mmCIF file of N, CA and C in Angstrom:
data_model
loop_
_atom_site.group_PDB
_atom_site.id
_atom_site.type_symbol
_atom_site.label_atom_id
_atom_site.label_comp_id
_atom_site.label_asym_id
_atom_site.label_seq_id
_atom_site.Cartn_x
_atom_site.Cartn_y
_atom_site.Cartn_z
ATOM 1 N N MET A 1 4.531 -12.338 -69.212
ATOM 2 C CA MET A 1 3.290 -11.543 -69.196
ATOM 3 C C MET A 1 2.586 -11.690 -67.696
ATOM 4 N N ASP A 2 2.027 -10.194 -67.124
ATOM 5 C CA ASP A 2 1.104 -10.290 -66.083
ATOM 6 C C ASP A 2 0.238 -11.000 -65.487
ATOM 7 N N VAL A 3 0.059 -12.057 -64.566
ATOM 8 C CA VAL A 3 -1.076 -12.851 -64.334
ATOM 9 C C VAL A 3 -2.217 -11.716 -64.109
ATOM 10 N N ARG A 4 -1.983 -10.786 -63.823
ATOM 11 C CA ARG A 4 -3.077 -9.740 -63.582
ATOM 12 C C ARG A 4 -3.942 -9.460 -65.114
ATOM 13 N N SER A 5 -3.400 -9.690 -66.106
ATOM 14 C CA SER A 5 -3.577 -9.249 -67.623
ATOM 15 C C SER A 5 -5.231 -9.410 -67.717
ATOM 16 N N GLY A 6 -6.063 -8.515 -68.122
ATOM 17 C CA GLY A 6 -7.442 -8.975 -68.451
ATOM 18 C C GLY A 6 -8.247 -8.447 -67.211
ATOM 19 N N LEU A 7 -7.596 -8.254 -66.021
ATOM 20 C CA LEU A 7 -8.179 -7.634 -64.817
ATOM 21 C C LEU A 7 -8.095 -5.928 -64.640
ATOM 22 N N THR A 8 -9.380 -5.465 -64.053
ATOM 23 C CA THR A 8 -9.203 -4.019 -63.825
ATOM 24 C C THR A 8 -9.100 -3.677 -62.084
ATOM 25 N N ARG A 9 -8.176 -3.198 -61.759
ATOM 26 C CA ARG A 9 -8.292 -3.332 -60.164
ATOM 27 C C ARG A 9 -8.963 -2.012 -59.993
ATOM 28 N N LEU A 10 -9.942 -2.417 -58.906
ATOM 29 C CA LEU A 10 -10.980 -1.501 -58.641
ATOM 30 C C LEU A 10 -10.621 -0.269 -57.426
ATOM 31 N N THR A 11 -9.711 -0.878 -56.744
ATOM 32 C CA THR A 11 -9.338 -0.687 -55.301
ATOM 33 C C THR A 11 -7.701 -0.140 -55.149
ATOM 34 N N ASN A 12 -7.501 0.618 -54.194
ATOM 35 C CA ASN A 12 -6.163 0.982 -54.234
ATOM 36 C C ASN A 12 -5.188 0.903 -55.555
ATOM 37 N N THR A 13 -5.838 2.268 -56.411
ATOM 38 C CA THR A 13 -5.336 2.220 -57.653
ATOM 39 C C THR A 13 -4.540 3.356 -57.564
ATOM 40 N N GLY A 14 -3.833 4.115 -56.463
ATOM 41 C CA GLY A 14 -3.065 4.964 -56.671
ATOM 42 C C GLY A 14 -3.606 6.189 -56.749
ATOM 43 N N ASN A 15 -4.876 6.401 -57.006
ATOM 44 C CA ASN A 15 -5.383 7.948 -57.511
ATOM 45 C C ASN A 15 -5.553 8.538 -56.119
ATOM 46 N N GLY A 16 -5.532 7.904 -55.009
ATOM 47 C CA GLY A 16 -5.664 8.922 -53.863
ATOM 48 C C GLY A 16 -7.070 8.801 -53.220
ATOM 49 N N SER A 17 -7.795 8.199 -53.770
ATOM 50 C CA SER A 17 -9.311 8.023 -53.018
ATOM 51 C C SER A 17 -9.358 6.458 -52.781
ATOM 52 N N GLY A 18 -8.209 5.723 -52.852
ATOM 53 C CA GLY A 18 -8.066 4.297 -52.151
ATOM 54 C C GLY A 18 -8.516 4.114 -50.595
ATOM 55 N N SER A 19 -8.639 3.051 -50.238
ATOM 56 C CA SER A 19 -9.194 2.716 -48.914
ATOM 57 C C SER A 19 -7.579 2.897 -48.073
ATOM 58 N N GLY A 20 -6.700 2.745 -48.826
ATOM 59 C CA GLY A 20 -5.033 2.933 -47.900
ATOM 60 C C GLY A 20 -4.966 1.708 -47.204
ATOM 61 N N GLU A 21 -5.431 0.507 -47.522
ATOM 62 C CA GLU A 21 -5.074 -0.558 -46.698
ATOM 63 C C GLU A 21 -3.759 -1.496 -47.097
ATOM 64 N N CYS A 22 -2.993 -0.864 -48.022
ATOM 65 C CA CYS A 22 -1.807 -1.142 -48.487
ATOM 66 C C CYS A 22 -0.897 -0.469 -49.547
ATOM 67 N N ASN A 23 0.248 -0.779 -49.848
ATOM 68 C CA ASN A 23 1.240 -0.218 -50.588
ATOM 69 C C ASN A 23 1.241 -0.466 -52.162
ATOM 70 N N GLN A 24 1.578 -1.804 -52.264
ATOM 71 C CA GLN A 24 1.522 -2.368 -53.776
ATOM 72 C C GLN A 24 0.718 -3.495 -54.108
ATOM 73 N N ASN A 25 1.293 -4.663 -53.864
ATOM 74 C CA ASN A 25 0.379 -5.974 -54.008
ATOM 75 C C ASN A 25 -0.200 -6.866 -53.196
ATOM 76 N N ASP A 26 0.280 -6.316 -51.641
ATOM 77 C CA ASP A 26 0.337 -7.237 -50.677
ATOM 78 C C ASP A 26 -0.881 -6.727 -49.871
ATOM 79 N N CYS A 27 -1.957 -6.533 -50.436
ATOM 80 C CA CYS A 27 -2.995 -5.848 -49.776
ATOM 81 C C CYS A 27 -4.606 -6.431 -50.053
ATOM 82 N N PRO A 28 -5.515 -6.390 -49.564
ATOM 83 C CA PRO A 28 -6.946 -6.700 -49.915
ATOM 84 C C PRO A 28 -7.199 -5.587 -51.268
ATOM 85 N N ASN A 29 -7.803 -6.420 -52.237
ATOM 86 C CA ASN A 29 -8.184 -5.577 -53.482
ATOM 87 C C ASN A 29 -9.251 -6.059 -53.905
ATOM 88 N N VAL A 30 -9.898 -5.786 -54.814
ATOM 89 C CA VAL A 30 -10.901 -6.301 -55.503
ATOM 90 C C VAL A 30 -10.902 -5.770 -57.005
ATOM 91 N N TYR A 31 -11.193 -6.744 -57.838
ATOM 92 C CA TYR A 31 -10.506 -6.626 -59.459
ATOM 93 C C TYR A 31 -11.919 -6.927 -60.314
ATOM 94 N N ARG A 32 -12.148 -6.331 -61.296
ATOM 95 C CA ARG A 32 -13.329 -7.007 -62.142
ATOM 96 C C ARG A 32 -12.627 -7.458 -63.634
ATOM 97 N N THR A 33 -13.108 -8.828 -64.001
ATOM 98 C CA THR A 33 -12.512 -9.534 -64.903
ATOM 99 C C THR A 33 -13.219 -8.834 -66.493
ATOM 100 N N GLU A 34 -12.654 -9.221 -67.124
ATOM 101 C CA GLU A 34 -13.369 -8.998 -68.873
ATOM 102 C C GLU A 34 -14.417 -9.689 -69.060
ATOM 103 N N GLN A 35 -14.965 -10.684 -68.315
ATOM 104 C CA GLN A 35 -16.098 -11.522 -68.380
ATOM 105 C C GLN A 35 -17.240 -10.690 -67.477
ATOM 106 N N GLY A 36 -16.654 -9.462 -66.315
ATOM 107 C CA GLY A 36 -17.694 -8.971 -65.478
ATOM 108 C C GLY A 36 -17.738 -9.662 -64.426
ATOM 109 N N THR A 37 -16.967 -10.592 -64.023
ATOM 110 C CA THR A 37 -17.080 -11.029 -62.390
ATOM 111 C C THR A 37 -15.841 -10.585 -61.624
ATOM 112 N N PHE A 38 -15.879 -11.001 -60.372
ATOM 113 C CA PHE A 38 -14.856 -9.779 -59.449
ATOM 114 C C PHE A 38 -13.817 -11.060 -59.093
ATOM 115 N N VAL A 39 -12.625 -10.662 -58.799
ATOM 116 C CA VAL A 39 -11.474 -11.533 -57.881
ATOM 117 C C VAL A 39 -11.143 -10.534 -57.035
ATOM 118 N N VAL A 40 -11.452 -11.346 -55.607
ATOM 119 C CA VAL A 40 -11.099 -10.395 -54.724
ATOM 120 C C VAL A 40 -9.830 -11.004 -53.913
ATOM 121 N N GLN A 41 -9.090 -10.087 -53.497
ATOM 122 C CA GLN A 41 -7.286 -10.715 -53.005
ATOM 123 C C GLN A 41 -7.632 -10.221 -51.144
ATOM 124 N N GLY A 42 -7.426 -11.274 -50.369
ATOM 125 C CA GLY A 42 -7.572 -10.977 -49.089
ATOM 126 C C GLY A 42 -6.937 -11.825 -48.288
ATOM 127 N N ALA A 43 -7.119 -11.530 -46.973
ATOM 128 C CA ALA A 43 -6.372 -12.430 -46.205
ATOM 129 C C ALA A 43 -7.248 -13.657 -46.044
ATOM 130 N N LEU A 44 -6.439 -14.871 -45.513
ATOM 131 C CA LEU A 44 -7.415 -16.094 -45.871
ATOM 132 C C LEU A 44 -8.290 -16.229 -44.562
ATOM 133 N N SER A 45 -9.571 -16.919 -44.394
ATOM 134 C CA SER A 45 -10.206 -17.110 -43.462
ATOM 135 C C SER A 45 -10.724 -18.283 -43.112
ATOM 136 N N SER A 46 -10.576 -18.614 -41.989
ATOM 137 C CA SER A 46 -11.377 -20.218 -41.703
ATOM 138 C C SER A 46 -12.689 -20.032 -41.028
ATOM 139 N N ALA A 47 -13.671 -19.030 -41.513
ATOM 140 C CA ALA A 47 -14.826 -18.999 -40.906
ATOM 141 C C ALA A 47 -15.635 -20.269 -41.209
ATOM 142 N N PHE A 48 -15.404 -21.126 -42.414
ATOM 143 C CA PHE A 48 -16.014 -22.390 -42.585
ATOM 144 C C PHE A 48 -15.330 -23.065 -43.629
ATOM 145 N N ALA A 49 -15.024 -24.577 -43.810
ATOM 146 C CA ALA A 49 -14.441 -24.860 -44.700
ATOM 147 C C ALA A 49 -15.224 -24.753 -46.386
ATOM 148 N N PRO A 50 -14.857 -24.413 -47.205
ATOM 149 C CA PRO A 50 -15.286 -23.983 -48.247
ATOM 150 C C PRO A 50 -15.409 -25.292 -49.379
ATOM 151 N N PRO A 51 -16.230 -25.395 -50.237
ATOM 152 C CA PRO A 51 -16.076 -26.636 -51.119
ATOM 153 C C PRO A 51 -14.734 -26.700 -51.894
ATOM 154 N N SER A 52 -14.159 -28.109 -52.326
ATOM 155 C CA SER A 52 -13.249 -28.282 -53.138
ATOM 156 C C SER A 52 -13.036 -27.284 -54.299
ATOM 157 N N GLY A 53 -11.738 -26.523 -54.488
ATOM 158 C CA GLY A 53 -11.404 -25.759 -55.265
ATOM 159 C C GLY A 53 -11.975 -24.128 -54.917
ATOM 160 N N GLU A 54 -12.705 -23.981 -54.125
ATOM 161 C CA GLU A 54 -12.998 -22.798 -53.812
ATOM 162 C C GLU A 54 -12.353 -22.244 -52.170
ATOM 163 N N GLY A 55 -12.315 -21.084 -52.007
ATOM 164 C CA GLY A 55 -11.342 -20.488 -51.170
ATOM 165 C C GLY A 55 -12.215 -19.346 -50.448
ATOM 166 N N LEU A 56 -11.946 -19.025 -49.027
ATOM 167 C CA LEU A 56 -12.056 -17.828 -48.637
ATOM 168 C C LEU A 56 -11.235 -16.615 -48.039
ATOM 169 N N VAL A 57 -11.505 -15.506 -48.807
ATOM 170 C CA VAL A 57 -10.872 -14.342 -48.057
ATOM 171 C C VAL A 57 -11.351 -13.477 -47.146
ATOM 172 N N GLU A 58 -10.888 -12.480 -46.500
ATOM 173 C CA GLU A 58 -11.424 -11.441 -45.698
ATOM 174 C C GLU A 58 -10.823 -10.296 -46.088
ATOM 175 N N ILE A 59 -11.600 -9.288 -46.581
ATOM 176 C CA ILE A 59 -11.272 -7.960 -46.892
ATOM 177 C C ILE A 59 -12.202 -6.799 -46.106
ATOM 178 N N PRO A 60 -11.546 -5.957 -45.813
ATOM 179 C CA PRO A 60 -12.452 -4.728 -44.981
ATOM 180 C C PRO A 60 -13.507 -4.108 -45.728
ATOM 181 N N GLU A 61 -14.310 -3.566 -45.077
ATOM 182 C CA GLU A 61 -15.650 -3.266 -45.318
ATOM 183 C C GLU A 61 -14.920 -1.690 -46.594
ATOM 184 N N SER A 62 -14.097 -1.030 -46.253
ATOM 185 C CA SER A 62 -13.682 -0.043 -46.819
ATOM 186 C C SER A 62 -13.298 -0.475 -48.225
ATOM 187 N N VAL A 63 -12.603 -1.837 -48.338
ATOM 188 C CA VAL A 63 -12.276 -2.071 -49.643
ATOM 189 C C VAL A 63 -13.703 -2.143 -50.528
ATOM 190 N N LEU A 64 -14.523 -2.777 -50.313
ATOM 191 C CA LEU A 64 -15.726 -2.857 -51.028
ATOM 192 C C LEU A 64 -16.438 -1.926 -51.125
ATOM 193 N N LYS A 65 -16.287 -0.836 -50.539
ATOM 194 C CA LYS A 65 -16.961 0.388 -50.679
ATOM 195 C C LYS A 65 -16.430 0.985 -51.702
ATOM 196 N N GLU A 66 -14.909 0.914 -51.765
ATOM 197 C CA GLU A 66 -14.111 1.662 -52.558
ATOM 198 C C GLU A 66 -14.443 1.083 -54.121
ATOM 199 N N ALA A 67 -14.499 -0.161 -53.855
ATOM 200 C CA ALA A 67 -14.978 -1.071 -55.487
ATOM 201 C C ALA A 67 -16.375 -0.320 -55.842
ATOM 202 N N PHE A 68 -16.940 -0.524 -54.902
ATOM 203 C CA PHE A 68 -18.303 -0.085 -55.367
ATOM 204 C C PHE A 68 -18.375 1.305 -55.967
ATOM 205 N N ARG A 69 -17.857 1.978 -55.548
ATOM 206 C CA ARG A 69 -17.511 3.811 -55.793
ATOM 207 C C ARG A 69 -16.905 3.616 -57.438
ATOM 208 N N ALA A 70 -15.852 2.945 -57.389
ATOM 209 C CA ALA A 70 -15.012 2.633 -58.721
ATOM 210 C C ALA A 70 -15.892 2.221 -59.884
ATOM 211 N N LEU A 71 -17.039 1.515 -59.702
ATOM 212 C CA LEU A 71 -18.127 0.915 -60.377
ATOM 213 C C LEU A 71 -19.312 2.011 -60.480
ATOM 214 N N GLY A 72 -19.255 3.005 -59.791
ATOM 215 C CA GLY A 72 -20.226 4.012 -59.702
ATOM 216 C C GLY A 72 -21.271 3.571 -59.539
ATOM 217 N N TRP A 73 -21.408 2.592 -58.398
ATOM 218 C CA TRP A 73 -22.685 2.081 -57.766
ATOM 219 C C TRP A 73 -23.013 2.790 -56.427
#
C-alpha cells in the first residue's frame, strides 16, 4: 500500500504547471489530506528547535504558490 494513500498532491503533479523543483518524490511538495489538513515535504530546517514530535521543513515560495493555485486560492 502506498504511504501517500489518502493524500492529494498539490505540487509537482506532472501537468506542466508545476514549480519545477523536482523530478519524482525527492523534492519539496505540498499534499492535502482527506481531513483537509496539509502535509509539507521539504528540506529539514534548523531555524529553531520545534517541540517534541514536530519538525521543521523548508520549501521554496514557488511550491506554496503552486499549492494555492491548485486549490483555486
